[in-house]
mmCIF file with all atom_site columns, C-alpha atoms in Angstrom:
data_model
loop_
_atom_site.group_PDB
_atom_site.id
_atom_site.type_symbol
_atom_site.label_atom_id
_atom_site.label_alt_id
_atom_site.label_comp_id
_atom_site.label_asym_id
_atom_site.label_entity_id
_atom_site.label_seq_id
_atom_site.pdbx_PDB_ins_code
_atom_site.Cartn_x
_atom_site.Cartn_y
_atom_site.Cartn_z
_atom_site.occupancy
_atom_site.B_iso_or_equiv
_atom_site.pdbx_formal_charge
_atom_site.auth_seq_id
_atom_site.auth_comp_id
_atom_site.auth_asym_id
_atom_site.auth_atom_id
_atom_site.pdbx_PDB_model_num
ATOM 1   C CA . MET J 1 1   ? 9.409  9.026   -103.413 1.00 88.00 ? 1   MET J CA 1
ATOM 2   C CA . LYS J 1 2   ? 12.778 7.884   -104.725 1.00 85.00 ? 2   LYS J CA 1
ATOM 3   C CA . THR J 1 3   ? 15.556 7.049   -102.256 1.00 85.00 ? 3   THR J CA 1
ATOM 4   C CA . LEU J 1 4   ? 19.153 7.595   -103.279 1.00 76.00 ? 4   LEU J CA 1
ATOM 5   C CA . LYS J 1 5   ? 21.402 5.075   -101.567 1.00 77.00 ? 5   LYS J CA 1
ATOM 6   C CA . VAL J 1 6   ? 25.092 5.877   -101.462 1.00 77.00 ? 6   VAL J CA 1
ATOM 7   C CA . LYS J 1 7   ? 28.046 4.501   -99.560  1.00 80.00 ? 7   LYS J CA 1
ATOM 8   C CA . LYS J 1 8   ? 29.872 6.417   -96.858  1.00 85.00 ? 8   LYS J CA 1
ATOM 9   C CA . SER J 1 9   ? 33.174 8.087   -97.718  1.00 86.00 ? 9   SER J CA 1
ATOM 10  C CA . PHE J 1 10  ? 35.019 5.678   -95.449  1.00 91.00 ? 10  PHE J CA 1
ATOM 11  C CA . GLU J 1 11  ? 34.525 1.938   -95.781  1.00 92.00 ? 11  GLU J CA 1
ATOM 12  C CA . ARG J 1 12  ? 35.301 -0.147  -92.716  1.00 95.00 ? 12  ARG J CA 1
ATOM 13  C CA . PHE J 1 13  ? 36.578 -3.706  -92.520  1.00 96.00 ? 13  PHE J CA 1
ATOM 14  C CA . GLU J 1 14  ? 38.181 -5.843  -89.857  1.00 96.00 ? 14  GLU J CA 1
ATOM 15  C CA . VAL J 1 15  ? 41.318 -7.948  -89.985  1.00 96.00 ? 15  VAL J CA 1
ATOM 16  C CA . GLU J 1 16  ? 41.221 -10.860 -87.553  1.00 96.00 ? 16  GLU J CA 1
ATOM 17  C CA . ILE J 1 17  ? 44.669 -12.183 -86.744  1.00 95.00 ? 17  ILE J CA 1
ATOM 18  C CA . GLY J 1 18  ? 44.466 -14.932 -84.187  1.00 92.00 ? 18  GLY J CA 1
ATOM 19  C CA . ASP J 1 19  ? 42.567 -13.509 -81.243  1.00 93.00 ? 19  ASP J CA 1
ATOM 20  C CA . GLU J 1 20  ? 43.225 -9.875  -82.250  1.00 94.00 ? 20  GLU J CA 1
ATOM 21  C CA . THR J 1 21  ? 40.993 -7.767  -84.455  1.00 95.00 ? 21  THR J CA 1
ATOM 22  C CA . VAL J 1 22  ? 42.190 -4.632  -86.199  1.00 97.00 ? 22  VAL J CA 1
ATOM 23  C CA . THR J 1 23  ? 39.462 -2.317  -87.463  1.00 96.00 ? 23  THR J CA 1
ATOM 24  C CA . CYS J 1 24  ? 40.473 -0.458  -90.596  1.00 96.00 ? 24  CYS J CA 1
ATOM 25  C CA . SER J 1 25  ? 38.803 2.310   -92.541  1.00 95.00 ? 25  SER J CA 1
ATOM 26  C CA . ILE J 1 26  ? 39.442 2.801   -96.254  1.00 94.00 ? 26  ILE J CA 1
ATOM 27  C CA . ASP J 1 27  ? 39.448 6.423   -97.364  1.00 89.00 ? 27  ASP J CA 1
ATOM 28  C CA . CYS J 1 28  ? 37.037 6.389   -100.308 1.00 88.00 ? 28  CYS J CA 1
ATOM 29  C CA . THR J 1 29  ? 36.739 10.125  -100.679 1.00 85.00 ? 29  THR J CA 1
ATOM 30  C CA . ASP J 1 30  ? 36.587 11.453  -104.225 1.00 80.00 ? 30  ASP J CA 1
ATOM 31  C CA . THR J 1 31  ? 40.134 12.756  -104.183 1.00 81.00 ? 31  THR J CA 1
ATOM 32  C CA . ASN J 1 32  ? 41.521 9.473   -102.877 1.00 87.00 ? 32  ASN J CA 1
ATOM 33  C CA . VAL J 1 33  ? 39.604 6.858   -104.884 1.00 89.00 ? 33  VAL J CA 1
ATOM 34  C CA . ASN J 1 34  ? 41.114 7.607   -108.286 1.00 88.00 ? 34  ASN J CA 1
ATOM 35  C CA . ALA J 1 35  ? 44.630 7.961   -106.892 1.00 91.00 ? 35  ALA J CA 1
ATOM 36  C CA . ILE J 1 36  ? 44.428 4.681   -104.973 1.00 94.00 ? 36  ILE J CA 1
ATOM 37  C CA . ALA J 1 37  ? 42.845 2.884   -107.925 1.00 93.00 ? 37  ALA J CA 1
ATOM 38  C CA . ALA J 1 38  ? 45.796 3.825   -110.128 1.00 92.00 ? 38  ALA J CA 1
ATOM 39  C CA . LYS J 1 39  ? 48.207 2.701   -107.414 1.00 95.00 ? 39  LYS J CA 1
ATOM 40  C CA . CYS J 1 40  ? 46.293 -0.576  -106.961 1.00 95.00 ? 40  CYS J CA 1
ATOM 41  C CA . ILE J 1 41  ? 46.567 -1.379  -110.651 1.00 94.00 ? 41  ILE J CA 1
ATOM 42  C CA . ALA J 1 42  ? 50.288 -0.597  -110.809 1.00 95.00 ? 42  ALA J CA 1
ATOM 43  C CA . ALA J 1 43  ? 51.010 -2.501  -107.582 1.00 96.00 ? 43  ALA J CA 1
ATOM 44  C CA . ARG J 1 44  ? 48.923 -5.485  -108.684 1.00 95.00 ? 44  ARG J CA 1
ATOM 45  C CA . ASP J 1 45  ? 50.904 -5.730  -111.911 1.00 95.00 ? 45  ASP J CA 1
ATOM 46  C CA . LYS J 1 46  ? 54.205 -5.571  -110.022 1.00 96.00 ? 46  LYS J CA 1
ATOM 47  C CA . ALA J 1 47  ? 52.978 -8.086  -107.423 1.00 94.00 ? 47  ALA J CA 1
ATOM 48  C CA . LEU J 1 48  ? 51.952 -10.549 -110.134 1.00 94.00 ? 48  LEU J CA 1
ATOM 49  C CA . ALA J 1 49  ? 55.386 -10.210 -111.730 1.00 94.00 ? 49  ALA J CA 1
ATOM 50  C CA . LEU J 1 50  ? 57.040 -10.844 -108.348 1.00 93.00 ? 50  LEU J CA 1
ATOM 51  C CA . ASP J 1 51  ? 54.824 -13.899 -107.790 1.00 91.00 ? 51  ASP J CA 1
ATOM 52  C CA . SER J 1 52  ? 55.856 -15.250 -111.167 1.00 92.00 ? 52  SER J CA 1
ATOM 53  C CA . ILE J 1 53  ? 59.525 -14.867 -110.257 1.00 92.00 ? 53  ILE J CA 1
ATOM 54  C CA . LYS J 1 54  ? 58.907 -16.351 -106.815 1.00 90.00 ? 54  LYS J CA 1
ATOM 55  C CA . ALA J 1 55  ? 57.344 -19.475 -108.324 1.00 90.00 ? 55  ALA J CA 1
ATOM 56  C CA . LYS J 1 56  ? 60.606 -20.122 -110.191 1.00 91.00 ? 56  LYS J CA 1
ATOM 57  C CA . THR J 1 57  ? 62.911 -19.372 -107.254 1.00 88.00 ? 57  THR J CA 1
ATOM 58  C CA . ALA J 1 58  ? 64.144 -21.927 -104.750 1.00 88.00 ? 58  ALA J CA 1
ATOM 59  C CA . ASN J 1 59  ? 67.020 -19.983 -103.193 1.00 89.00 ? 59  ASN J CA 1
ATOM 60  C CA . ARG J 1 60  ? 66.105 -18.808 -99.672  1.00 92.00 ? 60  ARG J CA 1
ATOM 61  C CA . LYS J 1 61  ? 68.053 -15.543 -99.965  1.00 93.00 ? 61  LYS J CA 1
ATOM 62  C CA . ASN J 1 62  ? 66.298 -14.677 -103.241 1.00 91.00 ? 62  ASN J CA 1
ATOM 63  C CA . LEU J 1 63  ? 62.924 -15.565 -101.740 1.00 92.00 ? 63  LEU J CA 1
ATOM 64  C CA . ASP J 1 64  ? 63.622 -13.241 -98.814  1.00 93.00 ? 64  ASP J CA 1
ATOM 65  C CA . GLN J 1 65  ? 64.521 -10.435 -101.227 1.00 95.00 ? 65  GLN J CA 1
ATOM 66  C CA . LEU J 1 66  ? 61.296 -11.044 -103.149 1.00 94.00 ? 66  LEU J CA 1
ATOM 67  C CA . SER J 1 67  ? 59.340 -10.808 -99.877  1.00 94.00 ? 67  SER J CA 1
ATOM 68  C CA . VAL J 1 68  ? 60.904 -7.410  -99.155  1.00 96.00 ? 68  VAL J CA 1
ATOM 69  C CA . LYS J 1 69  ? 60.075 -6.250  -102.687 1.00 96.00 ? 69  LYS J CA 1
ATOM 70  C CA . MET J 1 70  ? 56.470 -7.444  -102.324 1.00 96.00 ? 70  MET J CA 1
ATOM 71  C CA . ALA J 1 71  ? 56.083 -5.565  -99.044  1.00 97.00 ? 71  ALA J CA 1
ATOM 72  C CA . ASN J 1 72  ? 57.521 -2.455  -100.709 1.00 97.00 ? 72  ASN J CA 1
ATOM 73  C CA . VAL J 1 73  ? 55.027 -2.769  -103.563 1.00 97.00 ? 73  VAL J CA 1
ATOM 74  C CA . ILE J 1 74  ? 51.823 -3.308  -101.604 1.00 97.00 ? 74  ILE J CA 1
ATOM 75  C CA . GLY J 1 75  ? 52.671 -1.442  -98.384  1.00 97.00 ? 75  GLY J CA 1
ATOM 76  C CA . PRO J 1 76  ? 52.370 2.114   -99.728  1.00 97.00 ? 76  PRO J CA 1
ATOM 77  C CA . VAL J 1 77  ? 48.978 1.383   -101.293 1.00 96.00 ? 77  VAL J CA 1
ATOM 78  C CA . ILE J 1 78  ? 47.667 -0.087  -98.049  1.00 97.00 ? 78  ILE J CA 1
ATOM 79  C CA . LYS J 1 79  ? 49.005 2.855   -96.030  1.00 96.00 ? 79  LYS J CA 1
ATOM 80  C CA . ASP J 1 80  ? 47.439 5.371   -98.425  1.00 94.00 ? 80  ASP J CA 1
ATOM 81  C CA . ALA J 1 81  ? 44.098 3.629   -98.103  1.00 95.00 ? 81  ALA J CA 1
ATOM 82  C CA . ILE J 1 82  ? 43.871 2.779   -94.387  1.00 96.00 ? 82  ILE J CA 1
ATOM 83  C CA . GLY J 1 83  ? 46.508 5.008   -92.828  1.00 95.00 ? 83  GLY J CA 1
ATOM 84  C CA . GLU J 1 84  ? 49.814 4.381   -91.110  1.00 96.00 ? 84  GLU J CA 1
ATOM 85  C CA . GLU J 1 85  ? 48.205 3.667   -87.729  1.00 97.00 ? 85  GLU J CA 1
ATOM 86  C CA . SER J 1 86  ? 46.032 0.784   -88.970  1.00 97.00 ? 86  SER J CA 1
ATOM 87  C CA . TYR J 1 87  ? 48.908 -0.563  -91.054  1.00 97.00 ? 87  TYR J CA 1
ATOM 88  C CA . ASP J 1 88  ? 51.157 -0.629  -87.975  1.00 97.00 ? 88  ASP J CA 1
ATOM 89  C CA . ALA J 1 89  ? 48.380 -2.201  -85.902  1.00 97.00 ? 89  ALA J CA 1
ATOM 90  C CA . ILE J 1 90  ? 48.168 -5.068  -88.400  1.00 98.00 ? 90  ILE J CA 1
ATOM 91  C CA . LEU J 1 91  ? 51.955 -5.568  -88.269  1.00 98.00 ? 91  LEU J CA 1
ATOM 92  C CA . THR J 1 92  ? 51.764 -5.617  -84.459  1.00 97.00 ? 92  THR J CA 1
ATOM 93  C CA . ALA J 1 93  ? 48.854 -8.081  -84.470  1.00 97.00 ? 93  ALA J CA 1
ATOM 94  C CA . CYS J 1 94  ? 50.823 -10.330 -86.828  1.00 96.00 ? 94  CYS J CA 1
ATOM 95  C CA . GLY J 1 95  ? 53.625 -10.376 -84.250  1.00 95.00 ? 95  GLY J CA 1
ATOM 96  C CA . ASP J 1 96  ? 51.261 -11.063 -81.348  1.00 94.00 ? 96  ASP J CA 1
ATOM 97  C CA . GLY J 1 97  ? 51.997 -7.709  -79.750  1.00 93.00 ? 97  GLY J CA 1
ATOM 98  C CA . VAL J 1 98  ? 55.440 -7.177  -81.278  1.00 95.00 ? 98  VAL J CA 1
ATOM 99  C CA . ARG J 1 99  ? 55.595 -5.138  -84.472  1.00 96.00 ? 99  ARG J CA 1
ATOM 100 C CA . LEU J 1 100 ? 56.951 -7.312  -87.261  1.00 97.00 ? 100 LEU J CA 1
ATOM 101 C CA . LYS J 1 101 ? 58.643 -6.107  -90.417  1.00 97.00 ? 101 LYS J CA 1
ATOM 102 C CA . PRO J 1 102 ? 56.252 -5.702  -93.365  1.00 97.00 ? 102 PRO J CA 1
ATOM 103 C CA . GLU J 1 103 ? 57.937 -8.521  -95.319  1.00 96.00 ? 103 GLU J CA 1
ATOM 104 C CA . GLN J 1 104 ? 57.221 -10.878 -92.415  1.00 96.00 ? 104 GLN J CA 1
ATOM 105 C CA . CYS J 1 105 ? 53.481 -10.243 -92.802  1.00 96.00 ? 105 CYS J CA 1
ATOM 106 C CA . ASN J 1 106 ? 53.031 -10.591 -96.544  1.00 95.00 ? 106 ASN J CA 1
ATOM 107 C CA . LEU J 1 107 ? 50.550 -13.453 -96.204  1.00 94.00 ? 107 LEU J CA 1
ATOM 108 C CA . VAL J 1 108 ? 48.231 -11.144 -94.273  1.00 96.00 ? 108 VAL J CA 1
ATOM 109 C CA . MET J 1 109 ? 49.072 -7.926  -96.100  1.00 97.00 ? 109 MET J CA 1
ATOM 110 C CA . VAL J 1 110 ? 48.387 -9.411  -99.527  1.00 96.00 ? 110 VAL J CA 1
ATOM 111 C CA . GLN J 1 111 ? 44.859 -10.138 -98.314  1.00 96.00 ? 111 GLN J CA 1
ATOM 112 C CA . VAL J 1 112 ? 44.528 -6.614  -96.917  1.00 97.00 ? 112 VAL J CA 1
ATOM 113 C CA . PHE J 1 113 ? 45.802 -5.242  -100.238 1.00 97.00 ? 113 PHE J CA 1
ATOM 114 C CA . ALA J 1 114 ? 43.194 -7.286  -102.112 1.00 96.00 ? 114 ALA J CA 1
ATOM 115 C CA . THR J 1 115 ? 40.425 -6.056  -99.796  1.00 96.00 ? 115 THR J CA 1
ATOM 116 C CA . VAL J 1 116 ? 41.496 -2.427  -100.214 1.00 96.00 ? 116 VAL J CA 1
ATOM 117 C CA . CYS J 1 117 ? 41.726 -2.641  -103.996 1.00 95.00 ? 117 CYS J CA 1
ATOM 118 C CA . GLN J 1 118 ? 38.405 -4.469  -104.298 1.00 95.00 ? 118 GLN J CA 1
ATOM 119 C CA . ALA J 1 119 ? 36.670 -1.803  -102.205 1.00 93.00 ? 119 ALA J CA 1
ATOM 120 C CA . ILE J 1 120 ? 38.189 0.946   -104.353 1.00 93.00 ? 120 ILE J CA 1
ATOM 121 C CA . PHE J 1 121 ? 37.265 -0.791  -107.617 1.00 92.00 ? 121 PHE J CA 1
ATOM 122 C CA . ASP J 1 122 ? 33.728 -1.442  -106.344 1.00 90.00 ? 122 ASP J CA 1
ATOM 123 C CA . ARG J 1 123 ? 33.400 2.243   -105.513 1.00 88.00 ? 123 ARG J CA 1
ATOM 124 C CA . LEU J 1 124 ? 34.589 3.257   -108.995 1.00 86.00 ? 124 LEU J CA 1
ATOM 125 C CA . ASN J 1 125 ? 32.209 0.754   -110.563 1.00 85.00 ? 125 ASN J CA 1
ATOM 126 C CA . ASP J 1 126 ? 29.307 2.233   -108.580 1.00 79.00 ? 126 ASP J CA 1
ATOM 127 C CA . VAL J 1 127 ? 30.202 5.687   -109.897 1.00 74.00 ? 127 VAL J CA 1
ATOM 128 C CA . LYS J 1 128 ? 30.452 4.431   -113.479 1.00 75.00 ? 128 LYS J CA 1
ATOM 129 C CA . GLN J 1 129 ? 27.089 2.705   -113.214 1.00 74.00 ? 129 GLN J CA 1
ATOM 130 C CA . SER J 1 130 ? 25.451 5.801   -111.793 1.00 70.00 ? 130 SER J CA 1
ATOM 131 C CA . LYS J 1 131 ? 26.937 7.894   -114.606 1.00 60.00 ? 131 LYS J CA 1
ATOM 132 C CA . ALA J 1 132 ? 25.668 5.347   -117.109 1.00 56.00 ? 132 ALA J CA 1
ATOM 133 C CA . ALA J 1 133 ? 22.220 5.433   -115.544 1.00 56.00 ? 133 ALA J CA 1
ATOM 134 C CA . HIS J 1 134 ? 22.240 9.234   -115.654 1.00 55.00 ? 134 HIS J CA 1
ATOM 135 C CA . TYR J 1 135 ? 23.323 9.173   -119.289 1.00 54.00 ? 135 TYR J CA 1
ATOM 136 C CA . LEU J 1 136 ? 20.551 6.708   -120.165 1.00 53.00 ? 136 LEU J CA 1
ATOM 137 C CA . GLN J 1 137 ? 17.994 8.943   -118.460 1.00 56.00 ? 137 GLN J CA 1
ATOM 138 C CA . ASP J 1 138 ? 19.201 11.842  -120.627 1.00 57.00 ? 138 ASP J CA 1
ATOM 139 C CA . VAL J 1 139 ? 18.979 9.703   -123.777 1.00 53.00 ? 139 VAL J CA 1
ATOM 140 C CA . VAL J 1 140 ? 15.423 8.628   -122.941 1.00 54.00 ? 140 VAL J CA 1
ATOM 141 C CA . ALA J 1 141 ? 14.424 12.208  -122.146 1.00 60.00 ? 141 ALA J CA 1
ATOM 142 C CA . ASP J 1 142 ? 15.921 13.432  -125.433 1.00 60.00 ? 142 ASP J CA 1
ATOM 143 C CA . ALA J 1 143 ? 14.149 10.672  -127.352 1.00 58.00 ? 143 ALA J CA 1
ATOM 144 C CA . GLN J 1 144 ? 10.823 11.716  -125.856 1.00 60.00 ? 144 GLN J CA 1
ATOM 145 C CA . LYS J 1 145 ? 11.211 15.358  -126.949 1.00 63.00 ? 145 LYS J CA 1
ATOM 146 C CA . PRO J 1 146 ? 9.559  16.191  -130.255 1.00 62.00 ? 146 PRO J CA 1
ATOM 147 C CA . ASP J 1 147 ? 11.928 17.026  -133.120 1.00 57.00 ? 147 ASP J CA 1
ATOM 148 C CA . ASP J 1 148 ? 12.318 20.687  -134.024 1.00 54.00 ? 148 ASP J CA 1
ATOM 149 C CA . ALA J 1 149 ? 11.148 19.850  -137.563 1.00 52.00 ? 149 ALA J CA 1
ATOM 150 C CA . GLU J 1 150 ? 7.944  18.255  -136.260 1.00 53.00 ? 150 GLU J CA 1
ATOM 151 C CA . GLN J 1 151 ? 7.232  21.244  -133.996 1.00 54.00 ? 151 GLN J CA 1
ATOM 152 C CA . GLY J 1 152 ? 7.320  23.640  -136.979 1.00 54.00 ? 152 GLY J CA 1
ATOM 153 C CA . ARG J 1 153 ? 4.604  21.771  -138.884 1.00 50.00 ? 153 ARG J CA 1
#
């Protein structure tokens, strides 16, 4: 008997910040995966551009503005994936019980963003591979069928 192994619609991970652990759940339902994947790609491109600018910036005020922009780029993707409650819990854990501003937690949130996007991309890859496997099964089955011309002989 063949066993079909599939992942759950919600993928859990934990964020350990000091002595606090925030449990998050990524919404990997069909309707959400494609939408979040597109947002991950767009946000990643913007984040890389901001990092490039940041590497060339020494002015503290400009660096602070870049931190706000980074938080504004990755925050919505994280919230869409794990929900507002988990997002706020991470900000609160970063502040050791006091909710910090998103731009104050970029070092943590960039890692959360990467975890979310990797989980989404892994899920999409699993789907693509299963579609490829299904397609190959169809090709093999079609190749094993006798040709119509041979059947008429």
